[in-house]
PDB file of C-alpha atoms in Angstrom:
ATOM      1  CA  THR A   1      30.097  12.427   1.345  1.00 86.00           C
ATOM      2  CA  PRO A   2      28.754   8.576   2.169  1.00 92.00           C
ATOM      3  CA  TYR A   3      28.511   6.491   5.218  1.00 95.00           C
ATOM      4  CA  ARG A   4      30.500   4.073   4.691  1.00 97.00           C
ATOM      5  CA  ILE A   5      29.084   0.419   6.037  1.00 97.00           C
ATOM      6  CA  SER A   6      31.430  -2.361   6.738  1.00 98.00           C
ATOM      7  CA  ASP A   7      29.835  -4.154   9.646  1.00 97.00           C
ATOM      8  CA  CYS A   8      26.281  -5.315  10.897  1.00 97.00           C
ATOM      9  CA  GLU A   9      26.660  -3.067  13.793  1.00 97.00           C
ATOM     10  CA  GLN A  10      26.777   0.255  11.555  1.00 97.00           C
ATOM     11  CA  LEU A  11      23.643  -1.041   9.295  1.00 96.00           C
ATOM     12  CA  GLN A  12      21.697  -1.738  13.066  1.00 95.00           C
ATOM     13  CA  ASN A  13      23.276   2.766  13.608  1.00 95.00           C
ATOM     14  CA  ILE A  14      21.697   3.789  10.402  1.00 93.00           C
ATOM     15  CA  ASN A  15      18.121   4.227  12.373  1.00 91.00           C
ATOM     16  CA  GLN A  16      20.180   6.723  13.793  1.00 92.00           C
ATOM     17  CA  VAL A  17      20.386   8.758  10.992  1.00 93.00           C
ATOM     18  CA  LEU A  18      17.229   7.567   8.627  1.00 92.00           C
ATOM     19  CA  ASP A  19      18.066  10.505   5.629  1.00 92.00           C
ATOM     20  CA  ALA A  20      21.729  10.135   5.308  1.00 94.00           C
ATOM     21  CA  TYR A  21      23.576   8.530   1.766  1.00 96.00           C
ATOM     22  CA  PHE A  22      25.176   5.146   2.803  1.00 97.00           C
ATOM     23  CA  VAL A  23      27.155   2.934   1.096  1.00 98.00           C
ATOM     24  CA  LEU A  24      28.538  -0.588   1.971  1.00 98.00           C
ATOM     25  CA  ALA A  25      32.269  -0.988   1.474  1.00 98.00           C
ATOM     26  CA  ASN A  26      32.246  -4.829   1.707  1.00 98.00           C
ATOM     27  CA  ASP A  27      30.083  -8.012   1.984  1.00 98.00           C
ATOM     28  CA  ILE A  28      28.532  -7.813   5.808  1.00 98.00           C
ATOM     29  CA  ASP A  29      27.896 -11.440   7.479  1.00 98.00           C
ATOM     30  CA  CYS A  30      25.182 -10.299  10.264  1.00 97.00           C
ATOM     31  CA  SER A  31      24.830 -13.703  11.594  1.00 97.00           C
ATOM     32  CA  ASP A  32      25.185 -12.641  15.246  1.00 97.00           C
ATOM     33  CA  THR A  33      22.101 -11.273  14.898  1.00 96.00           C
ATOM     34  CA  THR A  34      20.123 -14.379  15.823  1.00 96.00           C
ATOM     35  CA  ASN A  35      21.661 -13.294  19.536  1.00 95.00           C
ATOM     36  CA  TRP A  36      20.804  -9.661  19.576  1.00 95.00           C
ATOM     37  CA  ASN A  37      17.674  -8.068  21.415  1.00 93.00           C
ATOM     38  CA  GLY A  38      16.667 -10.834  23.626  1.00 91.00           C
ATOM     39  CA  GLY A  39      15.932 -13.125  20.384  1.00 91.00           C
ATOM     40  CA  ALA A  40      14.308 -10.080  18.218  1.00 91.00           C
ATOM     41  CA  GLY A  41      17.464  -9.963  16.543  1.00 94.00           C
ATOM     42  CA  PHE A  42      17.759  -6.922  13.975  1.00 94.00           C
ATOM     43  CA  LEU A  43      15.694  -4.223  14.864  1.00 91.00           C
ATOM     44  CA  PRO A  44      13.540  -3.332  12.058  1.00 88.00           C
ATOM     45  CA  LEU A  45      14.739  -0.076   9.945  1.00 87.00           C
ATOM     46  CA  ALA A  46      12.696   2.763  10.180  1.00 82.00           C
ATOM     47  CA  ASP A  47       8.693   2.442  10.394  1.00 77.00           C
ATOM     48  CA  TYR A  48       5.634   4.220   9.637  1.00 73.00           C
ATOM     49  CA  ASP A  49       6.116   7.245  11.648  1.00 78.00           C
ATOM     50  CA  LEU A  50       9.324   7.246  10.842  1.00 84.00           C
ATOM     51  CA  PRO A  51      10.694   5.851   7.272  1.00 87.00           C
ATOM     52  CA  PHE A  52      13.635   5.905   5.647  1.00 90.00           C
ATOM     53  CA  THR A  53      14.577   8.743   3.266  1.00 90.00           C
ATOM     54  CA  GLY A  54      17.693   8.593   2.573  1.00 91.00           C
ATOM     55  CA  GLU A  55      19.785   6.330  -0.092  1.00 94.00           C
ATOM     56  CA  LEU A  56      21.452   2.855   0.791  1.00 95.00           C
ATOM     57  CA  ASP A  57      24.112   2.198  -1.963  1.00 97.00           C
ATOM     58  CA  GLY A  58      24.757  -1.593  -1.375  1.00 97.00           C
ATOM     59  CA  ASP A  59      27.787  -0.821  -4.182  1.00 97.00           C
ATOM     60  CA  HIS A  60      26.974  -4.756  -5.368  1.00 98.00           C
ATOM     61  CA  HIS A  61      28.027  -6.010  -2.140  1.00 98.00           C
ATOM     62  CA  LYS A  62      25.444  -8.660  -0.074  1.00 98.00           C
ATOM     63  CA  ILE A  63      24.036  -8.627   3.197  1.00 98.00           C
ATOM     64  CA  THR A  64      24.367 -12.202   4.583  1.00 98.00           C
ATOM     65  CA  ASN A  65      22.396 -14.271   7.457  1.00 98.00           C
ATOM     66  CA  LEU A  66      20.551 -11.295   8.452  1.00 97.00           C
ATOM     67  CA  PHE A  67      17.504 -12.166  11.510  1.00 96.00           C
ATOM     68  CA  ILE A  68      14.416 -10.316  12.353  1.00 94.00           C
ATOM     69  CA  ASP A  69      11.975 -11.405  14.304  1.00 92.00           C
ATOM     70  CA  THR A  70       9.328  -8.584  15.384  1.00 84.00           C
ATOM     71  CA  ASN A  71       7.155 -11.644  17.707  1.00 68.00           C
ATOM     72  CA  GLU A  72       4.071  -9.173  16.623  1.00 59.00           C
ATOM     73  CA  GLY A  73       1.321 -11.726  15.346  1.00 49.00           C
ATOM     74  CA  ASP A  74      -0.898  -9.343  13.743  1.00 47.00           C
ATOM     75  CA  GLY A  75       0.969  -6.334  14.486  1.00 48.00           C
ATOM     76  CA  ASP A  76       2.924  -3.773  11.796  1.00 51.00           C
ATOM     77  CA  SER A  77       5.802  -4.644  10.445  1.00 53.00           C
ATOM     78  CA  GLY A  78       8.579  -7.469  10.442  1.00 54.00           C
ATOM     79  CA  GLY A  79      10.775  -5.323   7.353  1.00 57.00           C
ATOM     80  CA  ARG A  80      11.969  -1.672   7.252  1.00 79.00           C
ATOM     81  CA  GLN A  81      10.253   0.882   5.789  1.00 82.00           C
ATOM     82  CA  ILE A  82      11.095   3.153   2.546  1.00 83.00           C
ATOM     83  CA  GLY A  83       9.526   6.055   1.802  1.00 77.00           C
ATOM     84  CA  SER A  84       6.091   7.201   3.225  1.00 71.00           C
ATOM     85  CA  SER A  85       2.856   7.789   1.253  1.00 70.00           C
ATOM     86  CA  ASP A  86       3.820  11.960   1.889  1.00 71.00           C
ATOM     87  CA  ASN A  87       7.621  11.534   1.267  1.00 67.00           C
ATOM     88  CA  GLN A  88       7.975   9.132  -1.597  1.00 69.00           C
ATOM     89  CA  VAL A  89      11.840   8.931  -1.289  1.00 81.00           C
ATOM     90  CA  GLY A  90      13.938   6.801  -0.761  1.00 87.00           C
ATOM     91  CA  LEU A  91      16.067   4.348  -2.559  1.00 90.00           C
ATOM     92  CA  VAL A  92      18.024   1.233  -2.531  1.00 94.00           C
ATOM     93  CA  LYS A  93      19.789  -0.107  -4.569  1.00 96.00           C
ATOM     94  CA  ASP A  94      22.609  -2.623  -5.943  1.00 98.00           C
ATOM     95  CA  LEU A  95      22.204  -4.633  -2.936  1.00 97.00           C
ATOM     96  CA  GLY A  96      21.459  -8.357  -1.993  1.00 97.00           C
ATOM     97  CA  LEU A  97      20.223  -9.809   1.159  1.00 98.00           C
ATOM     98  CA  GLU A  98      21.168 -13.966   1.572  1.00 98.00           C
ATOM     99  CA  ASN A  99      19.936 -16.217   3.358  1.00 98.00           C
ATOM    100  CA  VAL A 100      17.671 -14.010   5.425  1.00 97.00           C
ATOM    101  CA  ASN A 101      15.422 -15.195   8.493  1.00 96.00           C
ATOM    102  CA  ILE A 102      12.725 -12.569   8.749  1.00 94.00           C
ATOM    103  CA  SER A 103       9.533 -13.068  11.015  1.00 93.00           C
ATOM    104  CA  GLY A 104       6.528 -10.416  11.452  1.00 90.00           C
ATOM    105  CA  GLY A 105       3.666  -9.504  11.261  1.00 88.00           C
ATOM    106  CA  TRP A 106       1.628  -7.536   8.626  1.00 88.00           C
ATOM    107  CA  SER A 107       3.445  -5.767   6.139  1.00 89.00           C
ATOM    108  CA  THR A 108       6.327  -8.124   6.354  1.00 92.00           C
ATOM    109  CA  GLY A 109       9.234  -8.369   3.503  1.00 94.00           C
ATOM    110  CA  GLY A 110      12.557  -9.818   3.053  1.00 94.00           C
ATOM    111  CA  LEU A 111      13.852  -6.438   1.688  1.00 94.00           C
ATOM    112  CA  ALA A 112      11.387  -3.779   2.788  1.00 92.00           C
ATOM    113  CA  GLY A 113       8.279  -4.296   5.254  1.00 90.00           C
ATOM    114  CA  ARG A 114       6.682  -1.182   3.260  1.00 89.00           C
ATOM    115  CA  LEU A 115       8.480   0.505   0.140  1.00 90.00           C
ATOM    116  CA  TYR A 116       7.478   3.792  -0.847  1.00 88.00           C
ATOM    117  CA  GLY A 117      10.507   4.999  -2.753  1.00 88.00           C
ATOM    118  CA  GLN A 118      12.838   2.448  -5.184  1.00 90.00           C
ATOM    119  CA  ALA A 119      14.275  -0.782  -5.044  1.00 93.00           C
ATOM    120  CA  ASN A 120      16.655  -1.127  -7.738  1.00 95.00           C
ATOM    121  CA  ASN A 121      18.950  -4.218  -8.498  1.00 97.00           C
ATOM    122  CA  THR A 122      17.893  -5.992  -5.469  1.00 97.00           C
ATOM    123  CA  TYR A 123      17.221  -9.375  -4.295  1.00 98.00           C
ATOM    124  CA  THR A 124      16.645 -11.933  -1.823  1.00 98.00           C
ATOM    125  CA  THR A 125      17.086 -15.734  -0.386  1.00 98.00           C
ATOM    126  CA  GLY A 126      16.069 -16.922   2.472  1.00 98.00           C
ATOM    127  CA  THR A 127      12.799 -17.152   4.149  1.00 97.00           C
ATOM    128  CA  VAL A 128      10.430 -14.564   5.396  1.00 96.00           C
ATOM    129  CA  ASN A 129       7.151 -15.256   7.489  1.00 94.00           C
ATOM    130  CA  GLY A 130       4.077 -13.538   8.689  1.00 91.00           C
ATOM    131  CA  THR A 131       0.531 -12.648   8.326  1.00 89.00           C
ATOM    132  CA  GLY A 132      -0.895 -10.643   5.133  1.00 86.00           C
ATOM    133  CA  GLU A 133       0.802  -7.981   2.924  1.00 90.00           C
ATOM    134  CA  LEU A 134       3.495 -10.100   2.659  1.00 94.00           C
ATOM    135  CA  GLY A 135       6.450 -10.687   0.097  1.00 95.00           C
ATOM    136  CA  GLY A 136      10.236 -11.631  -0.757  1.00 96.00           C
ATOM    137  CA  LEU A 137      11.129  -8.634  -1.496  1.00 96.00           C
ATOM    138  CA  VAL A 138       8.507  -6.368  -0.138  1.00 94.00           C
ATOM    139  CA  GLY A 139       5.380  -6.816   1.943  1.00 92.00           C
ATOM    140  CA  SER A 140       3.386  -3.499   0.420  1.00 89.00           C
ATOM    141  CA  HIS A 141       4.422  -1.596  -2.011  1.00 87.00           C
ATOM    142  CA  GLY A 142       1.931   1.477  -2.133  1.00 81.00           C
ATOM    143  CA  GLY A 143       2.154   5.204  -4.309  1.00 69.00           C
ATOM    144  CA  VAL A 144       2.599   6.910  -7.635  1.00 65.00           C
ATOM    145  CA  TRP A 145       6.194   6.514  -7.863  1.00 66.00           C
ATOM    146  CA  ASP A 146       7.646   4.002  -6.112  1.00 72.00           C
ATOM    147  CA  THR A 147       9.365   1.576  -8.443  1.00 88.00           C
ATOM    148  CA  VAL A 148      10.793  -2.082  -7.612  1.00 93.00           C
ATOM    149  CA  ILE A 149      12.733  -2.654 -10.920  1.00 94.00           C
ATOM    150  CA  ASP A 150      15.636  -5.224 -11.919  1.00 97.00           C
ATOM    151  CA  SER A 151      15.317  -7.104  -8.084  1.00 97.00           C
ATOM    152  CA  TRP A 152      14.365 -10.563  -7.995  1.00 98.00           C
ATOM    153  CA  SER A 153      13.753 -12.890  -4.608  1.00 98.00           C
ATOM    154  CA  SER A 154      13.768 -16.665  -4.558  1.00 98.00           C
ATOM    155  CA  ALA A 155      13.245 -16.428  -0.422  1.00 98.00           C
ATOM    156  CA  THR A 156       9.757 -19.125   0.820  1.00 98.00           C
ATOM    157  CA  VAL A 157       7.256 -16.823   1.822  1.00 97.00           C
ATOM    158  CA  THR A 158       4.793 -18.324   4.159  1.00 95.00           C
ATOM    159  CA  GLY A 159       1.884 -16.215   5.187  1.00 93.00           C
ATOM    160  CA  ASP A 160      -1.486 -17.042   7.626  1.00 90.00           C
ATOM    161  CA  SER A 161      -3.690 -14.270   5.531  1.00 88.00           C
ATOM    162  CA  ASP A 162      -3.939 -12.751   2.230  1.00 88.00           C
ATOM    163  CA  ALA A 163      -1.999 -10.551  -0.178  1.00 93.00           C
ATOM    164  CA  VAL A 164       1.057 -12.967  -0.270  1.00 96.00           C
ATOM    165  CA  GLY A 165       3.469 -12.868  -2.967  1.00 96.00           C
ATOM    166  CA  GLY A 166       7.131 -14.143  -4.212  1.00 97.00           C
ATOM    167  CA  LEU A 167       7.802 -10.952  -4.612  1.00 97.00           C
ATOM    168  CA  VAL A 168       5.682  -8.288  -3.219  1.00 96.00           C
ATOM    169  CA  GLY A 169       2.682  -8.827  -1.513  1.00 94.00           C
ATOM    170  CA  TYR A 170       0.421  -6.247  -2.132  1.00 93.00           C
ATOM    171  CA  ASN A 171       1.323  -3.461  -5.003  1.00 92.00           C
ATOM    172  CA  ALA A 172      -0.914  -0.498  -4.874  1.00 87.00           C
ATOM    173  CA  GLN A 173      -2.491   1.589  -7.441  1.00 83.00           C
ATOM    174  CA  ASP A 174       0.202   3.476  -9.596  1.00 82.00           C
ATOM    175  CA  SER A 175       3.355   1.571  -8.045  1.00 88.00           C
ATOM    176  CA  GLN A 176       5.388  -0.159 -10.256  1.00 91.00           C
ATOM    177  CA  ILE A 177       7.380  -3.872 -10.849  1.00 93.00           C
ATOM    178  CA  ILE A 178      10.044  -3.400 -13.812  1.00 94.00           C
ATOM    179  CA  ASN A 179      12.049  -6.255 -14.871  1.00 97.00           C
ATOM    180  CA  SER A 180      11.760  -8.673 -11.929  1.00 97.00           C
ATOM    181  CA  TYR A 181      11.089 -11.628 -11.055  1.00 97.00           C
ATOM    182  CA  ALA A 182      10.467 -14.537  -8.095  1.00 98.00           C
ATOM    183  CA  THR A 183      10.934 -18.308  -7.917  1.00 97.00           C
ATOM    184  CA  GLY A 184      10.308 -19.307  -4.060  1.00 96.00           C
ATOM    185  CA  ASN A 185       7.809 -21.407  -2.909  1.00 97.00           C
ATOM    186  CA  VAL A 186       4.810 -19.208  -1.371  1.00 97.00           C
ATOM    187  CA  THR A 187       2.179 -19.847   0.867  1.00 95.00           C
ATOM    188  CA  GLY A 188      -0.603 -18.406   2.017  1.00 92.00           C
ATOM    189  CA  GLY A 189      -3.806 -18.886   4.706  1.00 85.00           C
ATOM    190  CA  ASP A 190      -6.324 -16.978   2.110  1.00 74.00           C
ATOM    191  CA  ASP A 191      -7.137 -16.164  -1.364  1.00 83.00           C
ATOM    192  CA  ARG A 192      -4.882 -13.363  -3.110  1.00 92.00           C
ATOM    193  CA  VAL A 193      -1.834 -15.792  -3.166  1.00 94.00           C
ATOM    194  CA  GLY A 194       0.822 -15.212  -6.241  1.00 95.00           C
ATOM    195  CA  GLY A 195       3.951 -16.689  -7.027  1.00 96.00           C
ATOM    196  CA  LEU A 196       4.880 -13.076  -7.917  1.00 97.00           C
ATOM    197  CA  VAL A 197       2.177 -10.575  -6.475  1.00 96.00           C
ATOM    198  CA  GLY A 198      -0.610 -11.498  -4.058  1.00 95.00           C
ATOM    199  CA  ILE A 199      -3.401  -8.154  -4.873  1.00 92.00           C
ATOM    200  CA  ASN A 200      -1.728  -6.106  -7.864  1.00 92.00           C
ATOM    201  CA  SER A 201      -3.842  -2.586  -8.278  1.00 89.00           C
ATOM    202  CA  GLY A 202      -0.780  -1.374 -10.010  1.00 85.00           C
TER     203      GLY A 202
END
């Protein structure tokens, strides 16, 4: 039986139960996150030590106007972490994030800063800014079984280092991107910048 998410406050509270099953009950407007946490906005879900290992089913709904500013410069990370290198589970599916405004350091993405699980039928629009390993959908995508499938991004992506991509910043060895695309403008501060992927080893 999933937790049903119907507003942005409930979405933020996913941080309290990172291994559970969630489903969106409706479209969610997160415009007020520009006023949250002293200007930092929505707090990224999960992190390197406590990744999201549950399931978030968007049920074909969308989250709009999500604002995140980690203000960490070279820090890590401006997005969420799904799964871990040791536990490659965690799924986000059938979900759109429209008009995001996300700023962070390394490993920043419109949907996930780091993905070691799966993003299935997801998309992002808006702007994503950061340093490196930066993507419109996923910043760093690394693991034997993790997959981006049937997903896309039209987000404008702006980084000041390398591994900057319209969809995925860094796609690691054995990681897969299937039936997915990106259409946003991409700017990086170094080499290894791409319309789809900044660095691809998978």
